[in-house]
Amino acid sequence: QVDLVESGGGSVQTGGSLKLSCAASGYTYCSYDMSWYRQAPGKEREFVSGIDYRGRTRYADSVNGRFTISEDSVSNTVYLEMNTLKPEDTAMYYCKTERPRDSVVPVPCRWPSFDHWGQGTQVTVSS
């Protein structure tokens, strides 16, 4: 299986920046996508950004142009660089493994499930 550990959250003022990290360990020697989600108090968890095993990225409209997702395949770490933060970005941020969007991948993951979540890291943006 896979363990995910997020870090890098904190408290910043409007317009500030943070860079989140998600370190994966375990059986990661296969092709999978990764995503960041967030959940604010009283709201449903929402997709923020994703990166596939080939490095292609996608973003929610609310963060496009402000957030950048990247990965370091050597350390099995995915990053989320967040700039021009707004109070509405305040939430707990989670990373998650995802089943590849491509139907054919180089090394299929033989995991029972792709629902691997980290414990979350809190981001608070004050006005």
PDB file of C-alpha atoms in Angstrom, residues 28-82:
ATOM      1  CA  THR A  28       4.967   3.551  -5.411  1.00  0.00           C
ATOM      2  CA  TYR A  29       6.795   1.841  -8.288  1.00  0.00           C
ATOM      3  CA  CYS A  30       3.900   2.075 -10.685  1.00  0.00           C
ATOM      4  CA  SER A  31       1.984   4.648 -12.734  1.00  0.00           C
ATOM      5  CA  TYR A  32      -0.561   6.709 -10.824  1.00  0.00           C
ATOM      6  CA  ASP A  33      -1.889  10.224 -10.725  1.00  0.00           C
ATOM      7  CA  MET A  34      -1.932  12.517  -7.695  1.00  0.00           C
ATOM      8  CA  SER A  35      -4.360  15.203  -6.627  1.00  0.00           C
ATOM      9  CA  TRP A  36      -4.752  17.879  -4.000  1.00  0.00           C
ATOM     10  CA  TYR A  37      -8.147  18.439  -2.406  1.00  0.00           C
ATOM     11  CA  ARG A  38      -9.273  20.858   0.264  1.00  0.00           C
ATOM     12  CA  GLN A  39     -12.083  21.068   2.747  1.00  0.00           C
ATOM     13  CA  ALA A  40     -13.195  24.216   4.508  1.00  0.00           C
ATOM     14  CA  PRO A  41     -15.319  24.093   7.674  1.00  0.00           C
ATOM     15  CA  GLY A  42     -18.931  23.339   6.828  1.00  0.00           C
ATOM     16  CA  LYS A  43     -18.153  22.668   3.172  1.00  0.00           C
ATOM     17  CA  GLU A  44     -17.629  19.579   1.076  1.00  0.00           C
ATOM     18  CA  ARG A  45     -14.176  18.452   0.072  1.00  0.00           C
ATOM     19  CA  GLU A  46     -13.261  19.867  -3.335  1.00  0.00           C
ATOM     20  CA  PHE A  47     -10.689  19.172  -5.999  1.00  0.00           C
ATOM     21  CA  VAL A  48      -7.868  21.718  -6.203  1.00  0.00           C
ATOM     22  CA  SER A  49      -5.243  20.387  -8.577  1.00  0.00           C
ATOM     23  CA  GLY A  50      -3.947  17.172 -10.115  1.00  0.00           C
ATOM     24  CA  ILE A  51      -0.850  15.848 -11.843  1.00  0.00           C
ATOM     25  CA  ASP A  52      -0.691  12.613 -13.785  1.00  0.00           C
ATOM     26  CA  TYR A  53       2.106  10.095 -14.050  1.00  0.00           C
ATOM     27  CA  ARG A  54       3.360  11.900 -17.168  1.00  0.00           C
ATOM     28  CA  GLY A  55       3.408  15.296 -15.451  1.00  0.00           C
ATOM     29  CA  ARG A  56       0.331  16.733 -17.099  1.00  0.00           C
ATOM     30  CA  THR A  57      -1.484  19.094 -14.739  1.00  0.00           C
ATOM     31  CA  ARG A  58      -4.984  20.397 -14.174  1.00  0.00           C
ATOM     32  CA  TYR A  59      -6.496  22.939 -11.828  1.00  0.00           C
ATOM     33  CA  ALA A  60      -9.803  24.024 -10.401  1.00  0.00           C
ATOM     34  CA  ASP A  61     -10.950  27.327 -11.855  1.00  0.00           C
ATOM     35  CA  SER A  62     -10.735  28.939  -8.428  1.00  0.00           C
ATOM     36  CA  VAL A  63      -6.970  28.412  -8.192  1.00  0.00           C
ATOM     37  CA  ASN A  64      -5.887  28.419 -11.834  1.00  0.00           C
ATOM     38  CA  GLY A  65      -3.129  30.942 -12.332  1.00  0.00           C
ATOM     39  CA  ARG A  66      -2.340  31.162  -8.615  1.00  0.00           C
ATOM     40  CA  PHE A  67      -1.429  27.580  -7.694  1.00  0.00           C
ATOM     41  CA  THR A  68       1.176  25.336  -9.303  1.00  0.00           C
ATOM     42  CA  ILE A  69       1.409  21.588  -8.847  1.00  0.00           C
ATOM     43  CA  SER A  70       4.658  19.769  -9.456  1.00  0.00           C
ATOM     44  CA  GLU A  71       6.375  16.531  -8.596  1.00  0.00           C
ATOM     45  CA  ASP A  72       9.772  15.116  -7.793  1.00  0.00           C
ATOM     46  CA  SER A  73       9.748  11.528  -8.994  1.00  0.00           C
ATOM     47  CA  VAL A  74      13.047  10.764  -7.251  1.00  0.00           C
ATOM     48  CA  SER A  75      11.690  11.548  -3.794  1.00  0.00           C
ATOM     49  CA  ASN A  76       8.081  10.589  -4.641  1.00  0.00           C
ATOM     50  CA  THR A  77       6.919  14.005  -3.496  1.00  0.00           C
ATOM     51  CA  VAL A  78       4.186  16.170  -4.974  1.00  0.00           C
ATOM     52  CA  TYR A  79       4.131  19.881  -4.284  1.00  0.00           C
ATOM     53  CA  LEU A  80       1.463  22.543  -4.385  1.00  0.00           C
ATOM     54  CA  GLU A  81       2.837  26.055  -4.584  1.00  0.00           C
ATOM     55  CA  MET A  82       0.154  28.543  -3.637  1.00  0.00           C
TER      56      MET A  82
END
